[in-house]
JSON list of C-alpha atoms and ligand atoms in Angstrom, two decimals:
[
{"chain": "A", "resi": 6, "resn": "MET", "atom": "CA", "xyz": [112.33, 43.47, 116.96]},
{"chain": "A", "resi": 7, "resn": "ALA", "atom": "CA", "xyz": [110.71, 46.92, 116.80]},
{"chain": "A", "resi": 8, "resn": "GLU", "atom": "CA", "xyz": [108.80, 47.67, 113.62]},
{"chain": "A", "resi": 9, "resn": "TYR", "atom": "CA", "xyz": [110.48, 51.07, 113.27]},
{"chain": "A", "resi": 10, "resn": "LYS", "atom": "CA", "xyz": [114.13, 52.08, 113.29]},
{"chain": "A", "resi": 11, "resn": "LEU", "atom": "CA", "xyz": [115.01, 55.76, 113.57]},
{"chain": "A", "resi": 12, "resn": "ILE", "atom": "CA", "xyz": [118.55, 56.48, 112.45]},
{"chain": "A", "resi": 13, "resn": "TYR", "atom": "CA", "xyz": [120.19, 59.78, 113.39]},
{"chain": "A", "resi": 14, "resn": "PHE", "atom": "CA", "xyz": [123.32, 61.16, 115.01]},
{"chain": "A", "resi": 15, "resn": "ASN", "atom": "CA", "xyz": [123.74, 61.25, 118.79]},
{"chain": "A", "resi": 16, "resn": "PHE", "atom": "CA", "xyz": [121.87, 64.56, 119.00]},
{"chain": "A", "resi": 17, "resn": "ARG", "atom": "CA", "xyz": [118.33, 65.70, 119.78]},
{"chain": "A", "resi": 18, "resn": "ALA", "atom": "CA", "xyz": [118.18, 68.26, 116.93]},
{"chain": "A", "resi": 19, "resn": "ARG", "atom": "CA", "xyz": [116.03, 67.07, 114.00]},
{"chain": "A", "resi": 20, "resn": "ALA", "atom": "CA", "xyz": [115.13, 63.65, 115.44]},
{"chain": "A", "resi": 21, "resn": "GLU", "atom": "CA", "xyz": [113.95, 64.48, 118.94]},
{"chain": "A", "resi": 22, "resn": "ILE", "atom": "CA", "xyz": [110.37, 65.28, 117.93]},
{"chain": "A", "resi": 23, "resn": "VAL", "atom": "CA", "xyz": [110.06, 61.79, 116.43]},
{"chain": "A", "resi": 24, "resn": "ARG", "atom": "CA", "xyz": [111.40, 60.21, 119.61]},
{"chain": "A", "resi": 25, "resn": "TRP", "atom": "CA", "xyz": [108.86, 62.13, 121.76]},
{"chain": "A", "resi": 26, "resn": "ILE", "atom": "CA", "xyz": [106.02, 61.08, 119.47]},
{"chain": "A", "resi": 27, "resn": "PHE", "atom": "CA", "xyz": [106.95, 57.38, 119.56]},
{"chain": "A", "resi": 28, "resn": "LYS", "atom": "CA", "xyz": [107.39, 57.56, 123.34]},
{"chain": "A", "resi": 29, "resn": "GLN", "atom": "CA", "xyz": [104.07, 59.30, 123.92]},
{"chain": "A", "resi": 30, "resn": "GLY", "atom": "CA", "xyz": [102.34, 56.83, 121.59]},
{"chain": "A", "resi": 31, "resn": "ASP", "atom": "CA", "xyz": [103.99, 53.95, 123.45]},
{"chain": "A", "resi": 32, "resn": "ILE", "atom": "CA", "xyz": [105.27, 52.69, 120.09]},
{"chain": "A", "resi": 33, "resn": "PRO", "atom": "CA", "xyz": [108.49, 50.68, 120.34]},
{"chain": "A", "resi": 34, "resn": "PHE", "atom": "CA", "xyz": [111.28, 51.84, 118.04]},
{"chain": "A", "resi": 35, "resn": "THR", "atom": "CA", "xyz": [114.99, 51.34, 117.66]},
{"chain": "A", "resi": 36, "resn": "ASP", "atom": "CA", "xyz": [116.82, 54.60, 118.36]},
{"chain": "A", "resi": 37, "resn": "GLU", "atom": "CA", "xyz": [119.99, 54.08, 116.34]},
{"chain": "A", "resi": 38, "resn": "ARG", "atom": "CA", "xyz": [122.61, 56.81, 116.80]},
{"chain": "A", "resi": 39, "resn": "ILE", "atom": "CA", "xyz": [125.48, 56.98, 114.34]},
{"chain": "A", "resi": 40, "resn": "ASN", "atom": "CA", "xyz": [128.92, 58.11, 115.48]},
{"chain": "A", "resi": 41, "resn": "ARG", "atom": "CA", "xyz": [130.34, 60.98, 113.47]},
{"chain": "A", "resi": 42, "resn": "GLU", "atom": "CA", "xyz": [133.41, 58.91, 112.56]},
{"chain": "A", "resi": 43, "resn": "ASP", "atom": "CA", "xyz": [131.22, 56.12, 111.10]},
{"chain": "A", "resi": 44, "resn": "TRP", "atom": "CA", "xyz": [129.10, 58.54, 109.10]},
{"chain": "A", "resi": 45, "resn": "PRO", "atom": "CA", "xyz": [131.16, 58.87, 105.86]},
{"chain": "A", "resi": 46, "resn": "GLU", "atom": "CA", "xyz": [130.86, 55.12, 105.27]},
{"chain": "A", "resi": 47, "resn": "LYS", "atom": "CA", "xyz": [127.26, 54.85, 106.47]},
{"chain": "A", "resi": 48, "resn": "LYS", "atom": "CA", "xyz": [126.21, 57.87, 104.35]},
{"chain": "A", "resi": 49, "resn": "ASN", "atom": "CA", "xyz": [126.63, 55.81, 101.15]},
{"chain": "A", "resi": 50, "resn": "THR", "atom": "CA", "xyz": [124.04, 53.32, 102.41]},
{"chain": "A", "resi": 51, "resn": "ILE", "atom": "CA", "xyz": [121.38, 55.96, 103.10]},
{"chain": "A", "resi": 52, "resn": "PRO", "atom": "CA", "xyz": [119.33, 57.06, 100.07]},
{"chain": "A", "resi": 53, "resn": "GLY", "atom": "CA", "xyz": [119.67, 60.83, 99.93]},
{"chain": "A", "resi": 54, "resn": "GLY", "atom": "CA", "xyz": [122.68, 60.69, 102.27]},
{"chain": "A", "resi": 55, "resn": "LYS", "atom": "CA", "xyz": [121.03, 62.68, 105.09]},
{"chain": "A", "resi": 56, "resn": "LEU", "atom": "CA", "xyz": [119.68, 61.84, 108.53]},
{"chain": "A", "resi": 57, "resn": "PRO", "atom": "CA", "xyz": [117.26, 61.29, 110.12]},
{"chain": "A", "resi": 58, "resn": "VAL", "atom": "CA", "xyz": [115.63, 58.45, 108.29]},
{"chain": "A", "resi": 59, "resn": "LEU", "atom": "CA", "xyz": [113.01, 56.00, 109.49]},
{"chain": "A", "resi": 60, "resn": "ILE", "atom": "CA", "xyz": [113.31, 52.39, 108.41]},
{"chain": "A", "resi": 61, "resn": "VAL", "atom": "CA", "xyz": [109.88, 50.83, 107.94]},
{"chain": "A", "resi": 62, "resn": "LYS", "atom": "CA", "xyz": [109.97, 47.29, 106.54]},
{"chain": "A", "resi": 63, "resn": "GLU", "atom": "CA", "xyz": [112.02, 47.54, 103.31]},
{"chain": "A", "resi": 64, "resn": "TYR", "atom": "CA", "xyz": [111.51, 51.32, 103.03]},
{"chain": "A", "resi": 65, "resn": "THR", "atom": "CA", "xyz": [113.73, 54.19, 104.12]},
{"chain": "A", "resi": 66, "resn": "LEU", "atom": "CA", "xyz": [111.71, 57.32, 104.83]},
{"chain": "A", "resi": 67, "resn": "PRO", "atom": "CA", "xyz": [113.72, 60.60, 104.83]},
{"chain": "A", "resi": 68, "resn": "GLN", "atom": "CA", "xyz": [112.89, 64.12, 106.08]},
{"chain": "A", "resi": 69, "resn": "SER", "atom": "CA", "xyz": [112.34, 64.71, 109.79]},
{"chain": "A", "resi": 70, "resn": "LEU", "atom": "CA", "xyz": [108.93, 66.35, 109.46]},
{"chain": "A", "resi": 71, "resn": "ALA", "atom": "CA", "xyz": [107.57, 63.65, 107.14]},
{"chain": "A", "resi": 72, "resn": "ILE", "atom": "CA", "xyz": [108.80, 61.07, 109.65]},
{"chain": "A", "resi": 73, "resn": "ALA", "atom": "CA", "xyz": [107.24, 63.03, 112.54]},
{"chain": "A", "resi": 74, "resn": "ARG", "atom": "CA", "xyz": [103.89, 63.23, 110.74]},
{"chain": "A", "resi": 75, "resn": "PHE", "atom": "CA", "xyz": [103.97, 59.51, 109.95]},
{"chain": "A", "resi": 76, "resn": "ALA", "atom": "CA", "xyz": [104.84, 58.64, 113.57]},
{"chain": "A", "resi": 77, "resn": "ALA", "atom": "CA", "xyz": [102.13, 61.01, 114.84]},
{"chain": "A", "resi": 78, "resn": "LYS", "atom": "CA", "xyz": [99.52, 59.23, 112.74]},
{"chain": "A", "resi": 79, "resn": "LYS", "atom": "CA", "xyz": [100.61, 55.89, 114.15]},
{"chain": "A", "resi": 80, "resn": "ALA", "atom": "CA", "xyz": [100.53, 57.39, 117.66]},
{"chain": "A", "resi": 81, "resn": "LYS", "atom": "CA", "xyz": [97.07, 58.90, 117.08]},
{"chain": "A", "resi": 82, "resn": "LEU", "atom": "CA", "xyz": [98.43, 62.37, 117.71]},
{"chain": "A", "resi": 83, "resn": "VAL", "atom": "CA", "xyz": [97.08, 63.93, 114.49]},
{"chain": "A", "resi": 84, "resn": "PRO", "atom": "CA", "xyz": [93.59, 65.45, 114.82]},
{"chain": "A", "resi": 85, "resn": "GLU", "atom": "CA", "xyz": [90.90, 64.20, 112.46]},
{"chain": "A", "resi": 86, "resn": "ASN", "atom": "CA", "xyz": [89.99, 67.76, 111.53]},
{"chain": "A", "resi": 87, "resn": "ASP", "atom": "CA", "xyz": [92.09, 68.60, 108.44]},
{"chain": "A", "resi": 88, "resn": "LEU", "atom": "CA", "xyz": [92.38, 72.28, 109.26]},
{"chain": "A", "resi": 89, "resn": "GLU", "atom": "CA", "xyz": [93.60, 71.55, 112.78]},
{"chain": "A", "resi": 90, "resn": "ALA", "atom": "CA", "xyz": [96.08, 69.05, 111.34]},
{"chain": "A", "resi": 91, "resn": "ALA", "atom": "CA", "xyz": [97.29, 71.72, 108.90]},
{"chain": "A", "resi": 92, "resn": "PHE", "atom": "CA", "xyz": [97.80, 74.21, 111.75]},
{"chain": "A", "resi": 93, "resn": "ILE", "atom": "CA", "xyz": [100.08, 71.70, 113.43]},
{"chain": "A", "resi": 94, "resn": "ASP", "atom": "CA", "xyz": [102.01, 71.27, 110.18]},
{"chain": "A", "resi": 95, "resn": "ALA", "atom": "CA", "xyz": [102.37, 75.06, 110.02]},
{"chain": "A", "resi": 96, "resn": "LEU", "atom": "CA", "xyz": [103.66, 75.15, 113.60]},
{"chain": "A", "resi": 97, "resn": "ALA", "atom": "CA", "xyz": [106.17, 72.38, 112.86]},
{"chain": "A", "resi": 98, "resn": "ASP", "atom": "CA", "xyz": [107.37, 74.26, 109.74]},
{"chain": "A", "resi": 99, "resn": "THR", "atom": "CA", "xyz": [107.75, 77.46, 111.78]},
{"chain": "A", "resi": 100, "resn": "ILE", "atom": "CA", "xyz": [109.85, 75.71, 114.41]},
{"chain": "A", "resi": 101, "resn": "TYR", "atom": "CA", "xyz": [111.87, 74.05, 111.65]},
{"chain": "A", "resi": 102, "resn": "GLU", "atom": "CA", "xyz": [112.58, 77.44, 110.04]},
{"chain": "A", "resi": 103, "resn": "ILE", "atom": "CA", "xyz": [113.65, 78.91, 113.37]},
{"chain": "A", "resi": 104, "resn": "MET", "atom": "CA", "xyz": [116.01, 75.99, 114.01]},
{"chain": "A", "resi": 105, "resn": "THR", "atom": "CA", "xyz": [117.44, 76.33, 110.49]},
{"chain": "A", "resi": 106, "resn": "GLU", "atom": "CA", "xyz": [118.27, 79.99, 111.20]},
{"chain": "A", "resi": 107, "resn": "PHE", "atom": "CA", "xyz": [119.88, 78.93, 114.46]},
{"chain": "A", "resi": 108, "resn": "TYR", "atom": "CA", "xyz": [122.02, 76.23, 112.78]},
{"chain": "A", "resi": 109, "resn": "LYS", "atom": "CA", "xyz": [123.09, 78.78, 110.13]},
{"chain": "A", "resi": 110, "resn": "ILE", "atom": "CA", "xyz": [124.65, 80.88, 112.87]},
{"chain": "A", "resi": 111, "resn": "ARG", "atom": "CA", "xyz": [126.13, 77.92, 114.75]},
{"chain": "A", "resi": 112, "resn": "MET", "atom": "CA", "xyz": [127.71, 76.42, 111.59]},
{"chain": "A", "resi": 113, "resn": "SER", "atom": "CA", "xyz": [129.02, 79.76, 110.30]},
{"chain": "A", "resi": 114, "resn": "GLU", "atom": "CA", "xyz": [132.65, 80.81, 110.25]},
{"chain": "A", "resi": 115, "resn": "LYS", "atom": "CA", "xyz": [132.00, 83.42, 112.98]},
{"chain": "A", "resi": 116, "resn": "THR", "atom": "CA", "xyz": [133.91, 83.33, 116.26]},
{"chain": "A", "resi": 117, "resn": "GLU", "atom": "CA", "xyz": [132.02, 82.14, 119.34]},
{"chain": "A", "resi": 118, "resn": "GLU", "atom": "CA", "xyz": [131.67, 85.75, 120.45]},
{"chain": "A", "resi": 119, "resn": "GLU", "atom": "CA", "xyz": [130.24, 86.80, 117.08]},
{"chain": "A", "resi": 120, "resn": "LYS", "atom": "CA", "xyz": [127.84, 83.85, 117.13]},
{"chain": "A", "resi": 121, "resn": "LYS", "atom": "CA", "xyz": [126.51, 84.84, 120.57]},
{"chain": "A", "resi": 122, "resn": "LYS", "atom": "CA", "xyz": [126.10, 88.42, 119.35]},
{"chain": "A", "resi": 123, "resn": "ALA", "atom": "CA", "xyz": [124.23, 87.29, 116.24]},
{"chain": "A", "resi": 124, "resn": "GLN", "atom": "CA", "xyz": [122.00, 85.07, 118.36]},
{"chain": "A", "resi": 125, "resn": "LYS", "atom": "CA", "xyz": [121.17, 87.85, 120.77]},
{"chain": "A", "resi": 126, "resn": "GLU", "atom": "CA", "xyz": [120.86, 90.77, 118.36]},
{"chain": "A", "resi": 127, "resn": "GLU", "atom": "CA", "xyz": [119.42, 89.14, 115.23]},
{"chain": "A", "resi": 128, "resn": "PHE", "atom": "CA", "xyz": [118.18, 85.62, 115.75]},
{"chain": "A", "resi": 129, "resn": "LEU", "atom": "CA", "xyz": [116.22, 86.08, 119.00]},
{"chain": "A", "resi": 130, "resn": "PRO", "atom": "CA", "xyz": [114.41, 89.35, 118.17]},
{"chain": "A", "resi": 131, "resn": "LYS", "atom": "CA", "xyz": [113.77, 88.44, 114.54]},
{"chain": "A", "resi": 132, "resn": "PHE", "atom": "CA", "xyz": [112.88, 84.76, 114.70]},
{"chain": "A", "resi": 133, "resn": "VAL", "atom": "CA", "xyz": [112.18, 83.55, 118.24]},
{"chain": "A", "resi": 134, "resn": "LEU", "atom": "CA", "xyz": [110.56, 86.27, 120.32]},
{"chain": "A", "resi": 135, "resn": "PRO", "atom": "CA", "xyz": [107.78, 87.20, 117.83]},
{"chain": "A", "resi": 136, "resn": "VAL", "atom": "CA", "xyz": [106.77, 83.53, 117.66]},
{"chain": "A", "resi": 137, "resn": "MET", "atom": "CA", "xyz": [106.80, 83.25, 121.45]},
{"chain": "A", "resi": 138, "resn": "GLU", "atom": "CA", "xyz": [104.54, 86.31, 121.73]},
{"chain": "A", "resi": 139, "resn": "LYS", "atom": "CA", "xyz": [102.07, 84.77, 119.27]},
{"chain": "A", "resi": 140, "resn": "LEU", "atom": "CA", "xyz": [102.17, 81.41, 121.03]},
{"chain": "A", "resi": 141, "resn": "GLU", "atom": "CA", "xyz": [101.57, 83.07, 124.38]},
{"chain": "A", "resi": 142, "resn": "LYS", "atom": "CA", "xyz": [98.39, 84.63, 123.00]},
{"chain": "A", "resi": 143, "resn": "ARG", "atom": "CA", "xyz": [97.35, 81.39, 121.32]},
{"chain": "A", "resi": 144, "resn": "LEU", "atom": "CA", "xyz": [97.77, 79.29, 124.47]},
{"chain": "A", "resi": 145, "resn": "THR", "atom": "CA", "xyz": [96.16, 81.73, 126.88]},
{"chain": "A", "resi": 146, "resn": "GLY", "atom": "CA", "xyz": [92.95, 80.11, 128.10]},
{"chain": "A", "resi": 147, "resn": "ARG", "atom": "CA", "xyz": [93.50, 76.98, 126.02]},
{"chain": "A", "resi": 148, "resn": "GLU", "atom": "CA", "xyz": [94.30, 73.50, 127.21]},
{"chain": "A", "resi": 149, "resn": "TRP", "atom": "CA", "xyz": [96.22, 72.34, 124.11]},
{"chain": "A", "resi": 150, "resn": "TYR", "atom": "CA", "xyz": [97.57, 73.91, 120.91]},
{"chain": "A", "resi": 151, "resn": "VAL", "atom": "CA", "xyz": [94.64, 72.72, 118.76]},
{"chain": "A", "resi": 152, "resn": "SER", "atom": "CA", "xyz": [91.47, 70.81, 119.61]},
{"chain": "A", "resi": 153, "resn": "ASP", "atom": "CA", "xyz": [90.66, 69.59, 123.12]},
{"chain": "A", "resi": 154, "resn": "ASN", "atom": "CA", "xyz": [93.29, 66.89, 123.02]},
{"chain": "A", "resi": 155, "resn": "LEU", "atom": "CA", "xyz": [97.01, 66.49, 123.07]},
{"chain": "A", "resi": 156, "resn": "THR", "atom": "CA", "xyz": [98.47, 66.38, 119.55]},
{"chain": "A", "resi": 157, "resn": "TRP", "atom": "CA", "xyz": [101.97, 66.21, 118.14]},
{"chain": "A", "resi": 158, "resn": "GLY", "atom": "CA", "xyz": [101.83, 70.02, 117.92]},
{"chain": "A", "resi": 159, "resn": "ASP", "atom": "CA", "xyz": [102.00, 70.13, 121.72]},
{"chain": "A", "resi": 160, "resn": "LEU", "atom": "CA", "xyz": [104.96, 67.76, 121.66]},
{"chain": "A", "resi": 161, "resn": "ALA", "atom": "CA", "xyz": [106.69, 69.90, 119.00]},
{"chain": "A", "resi": 162, "resn": "LEU", "atom": "CA", "xyz": [106.35, 72.90, 121.33]},
{"chain": "A", "resi": 163, "resn": "GLY", "atom": "CA", "xyz": [107.66, 70.84, 124.25]},
{"chain": "A", "resi": 164, "resn": "VAL", "atom": "CA", "xyz": [110.74, 69.76, 122.29]},
{"chain": "A", "resi": 165, "resn": "PHE", "atom": "CA", "xyz": [111.39, 73.33, 121.15]},
{"chain": "A", "resi": 166, "resn": "PHE", "atom": "CA", "xyz": [111.05, 74.89, 124.60]},
{"chain": "A", "resi": 167, "resn": "SER", "atom": "CA", "xyz": [113.08, 72.19, 126.30]},
{"chain": "A", "resi": 168, "resn": "ASP", "atom": "CA", "xyz": [116.05, 73.52, 124.34]},
{"chain": "A", "resi": 169, "resn": "LEU", "atom": "CA", "xyz": [115.67, 77.23, 125.10]},
{"chain": "A", "resi": 170, "resn": "LYS", "atom": "CA", "xyz": [119.02, 77.31, 126.82]},
{"chain": "A", "resi": 171, "resn": "LEU", "atom": "CA", "xyz": [120.62, 76.65, 123.43]},
{"chain": "A", "resi": 172, "resn": "PHE", "atom": "CA", "xyz": [119.54, 80.20, 122.59]},
{"chain": "A", "resi": 173, "resn": "ASP", "atom": "CA", "xyz": [120.65, 81.56, 125.97]},
{"chain": "A", "resi": 174, "resn": "LEU", "atom": "CA", "xyz": [117.04, 81.93, 127.05]},
{"chain": "A", "resi": 175, "resn": "ASP", "atom": "CA", "xyz": [116.84, 80.00, 130.24]},
{"chain": "A", "resi": 176, "resn": "ASN", "atom": "CA", "xyz": [113.21, 80.10, 131.22]},
{"chain": "A", "resi": 177, "resn": "LEU", "atom": "CA", "xyz": [109.67, 80.92, 130.18]},
{"chain": "A", "resi": 178, "resn": "ALA", "atom": "CA", "xyz": [108.94, 83.19, 133.16]},
{"chain": "A", "resi": 179, "resn": "LYS", "atom": "CA", "xyz": [107.74, 86.06, 130.94]},
{"chain": "A", "resi": 180, "resn": "TYR", "atom": "CA", "xyz": [105.26, 83.76, 129.17]},
{"chain": "A", "resi": 181, "resn": "PRO", "atom": "CA", "xyz": [102.87, 82.25, 131.74]},
{"chain": "A", "resi": 182, "resn": "ALA", "atom": "CA", "xyz": [100.63, 80.42, 129.27]},
{"chain": "A", "resi": 183, "resn": "LEU", "atom": "CA", "xyz": [103.62, 78.93, 127.44]},
{"chain": "A", "resi": 184, "resn": "LYS", "atom": "CA", "xyz": [105.17, 77.99, 130.76]},
{"chain": "A", "resi": 185, "resn": "ALA", "atom": "CA", "xyz": [101.99, 76.24, 131.97]},
{"chain": "A", "resi": 186, "resn": "HIS", "atom": "CA", "xyz": [101.68, 74.42, 128.65]},
{"chain": "A", "resi": 187, "resn": "TYR", "atom": "CA", "xyz": [105.34, 73.36, 128.74]},
{"chain": "A", "resi": 188, "resn": "GLU", "atom": "CA", "xyz": [104.95, 72.03, 132.27]},
{"chain": "A", "resi": 189, "resn": "LYS", "atom": "CA", "xyz": [101.85, 70.07, 131.27]},
{"chain": "A", "resi": 190, "resn": "VAL", "atom": "CA", "xyz": [103.57, 68.49, 128.26]},
{"chain": "A", "resi": 191, "resn": "THR", "atom": "CA", "xyz": [106.75, 67.59, 130.12]},
{"chain": "A", "resi": 192, "resn": "SER", "atom": "CA", "xyz": [104.70, 66.11, 132.98]},
{"chain": "A", "resi": 193, "resn": "LEU", "atom": "CA", "xyz": [103.04, 63.56, 130.70]},
{"chain": "A", "resi": 194, "resn": "PRO", "atom": "CA", "xyz": [104.30, 60.35, 132.32]},
{"chain": "A", "resi": 195, "resn": "ARG", "atom": "CA", "xyz": [105.90, 58.89, 129.18]},
{"chain": "A", "resi": 196, "resn": "ILE", "atom": "CA", "xyz": [107.55, 62.20, 128.22]},
{"chain": "A", "resi": 197, "resn": "LYS", "atom": "CA", "xyz": [108.74, 62.73, 131.79]},
{"chain": "A", "resi": 198, "resn": "GLU", "atom": "CA", "xyz": [110.29, 59.28, 131.78]},
{"chain": "A", "resi": 199, "resn": "TRP", "atom": "CA", "xyz": [111.98, 59.93, 128.43]},
{"chain": "A", "resi": 200, "resn": "LEU", "atom": "CA", "xyz": [113.40, 63.24, 129.69]},
{"chain": "A", "resi": 201, "resn": "GLU", "atom": "CA", "xyz": [114.83, 61.44, 132.70]},
{"chain": "A", "resi": 202, "resn": "THR", "atom": "CA", "xyz": [116.34, 58.53, 130.79]},
{"chain": "A", "resi": 203, "resn": "ARG", "atom": "CA", "xyz": [117.29, 59.82, 127.33]},
{"chain": "A", "resi": 204, "resn": "PRO", "atom": "CA", "xyz": [120.97, 60.05, 126.39]},
{"chain": "A", "resi": 205, "resn": "LYS", "atom": "CA", "xyz": [122.54, 63.34, 127.51]},
{"chain": "A", "resi": 206, "resn": "THR", "atom": "CA", "xyz": [123.76, 65.12, 124.40]},
{"chain": "A", "resi": 207, "resn": "GLU", "atom": "CA", "xyz": [125.04, 68.64, 123.72]},
{"chain": "A", "resi": 208, "resn": "ALA", "atom": "CA", "xyz": [122.30, 69.53, 121.19]},
{"chain": "B", "resi": 301, "resn": "GSH", "atom": "N1", "xyz": [115.44, 68.50, 105.66]},
{"chain": "B", "resi": 301, "resn": "GSH", "atom": "C1", "xyz": [116.15, 67.38, 106.23]},
{"chain": "B", "resi": 301, "resn": "GSH", "atom": "C2", "xyz": [117.53, 67.83, 106.62]},
{"chain": "B", "resi": 301, "resn": "GSH", "atom": "C3", "xyz": [118.44, 66.65, 106.86]},
{"chain": "B", "resi": 301, "resn": "GSH", "atom": "C4", "xyz": [119.82, 67.10, 107.23]},
{"chain": "B", "resi": 301, "resn": "GSH", "atom": "O1", "xyz": [120.34, 68.13, 106.75]},
{"chain": "B", "resi": 301, "resn": "GSH", "atom": "N2", "xyz": [120.46, 66.31, 108.06]},
{"chain": "B", "resi": 301, "resn": "GSH", "atom": "C5", "xyz": [121.82, 66.60, 108.48]},
{"chain": "B", "resi": 301, "resn": "GSH", "atom": "C6", "xyz": [121.88, 66.48, 110.01]},
{"chain": "B", "resi": 301, "resn": "GSH", "atom": "S1", "xyz": [120.76, 67.55, 110.85]},
{"chain": "B", "resi": 301, "resn": "GSH", "atom": "C7", "xyz": [122.76, 65.57, 107.90]},
{"chain": "B", "resi": 301, "resn": "GSH", "atom": "O2", "xyz": [122.38, 64.45, 107.61]},
{"chain": "B", "resi": 301, "resn": "GSH", "atom": "N3", "xyz": [124.02, 65.96, 107.75]},
{"chain": "B", "resi": 301, "resn": "GSH", "atom": "C8", "xyz": [125.07, 65.05, 107.33]},
{"chain": "B", "resi": 301, "resn": "GSH", "atom": "C9", "xyz": [125.41, 65.16, 105.89]},
{"chain": "B", "resi": 301, "resn": "GSH", "atom": "O3", "xyz": [124.79, 65.98, 105.16]},
{"chain": "B", "resi": 301, "resn": "GSH", "atom": "O4", "xyz": [126.32, 64.44, 105.47]},
{"chain": "B", "resi": 301, "resn": "GSH", "atom": "C10", "xyz": [115.37, 66.84, 107.44]},
{"chain": "B", "resi": 301, "resn": "GSH", "atom": "O5", "xyz": [114.67, 67.62, 108.10]},
{"chain": "B", "resi": 301, "resn": "GSH", "atom": "O6", "xyz": [115.46, 65.65, 107.73]}
]
């Protein structure tokens, strides 16, 4: 039996980064996906009542980014340099904040038309595009996001940009360095295989 069990809903959302890290690290894990209808009962059994959680031995670890960081250490995808490691944490927090803004719009009471308008006129210009401009500069002339090696920061970017169509941005054509980086990350054999075989879900 795998040493780790990731429990989440049948979505990519807050758990997908952990799945990419385990896959890239070639670390076996159980990818348990809870059906929405089973959640009210299951919720009572999860300390904190939120997903994802990672089951490690008798412990239940909450919070997607804490889980990602733990998995990345196991997968040797955290740089030894503390400052570089902190820059990856900052990147992960930035992506997390962007996604939180996106979910705020998606879960709001607005009509679908109003949501699309808010995405296009507020969310993209305020939260996404400035970050993409900065990342484009950062990645120009660089192999990876920090250090000379692949880290979980690169995987976090890969996960984020693989879902651009959620924001109605369908490609990275205007960002050549981001595009090249994305292609490199998604061509890593284990990530490529995961992208080809993972469950197809709406988000
Ligand atoms: N900060 C937490 C957020 C966890 C969270 O809000 N999870 C949502 C799904 S994305 C959830 O469990 N919702 C079901 C509920 O609250 O009953 C994390 O990143 O793990």
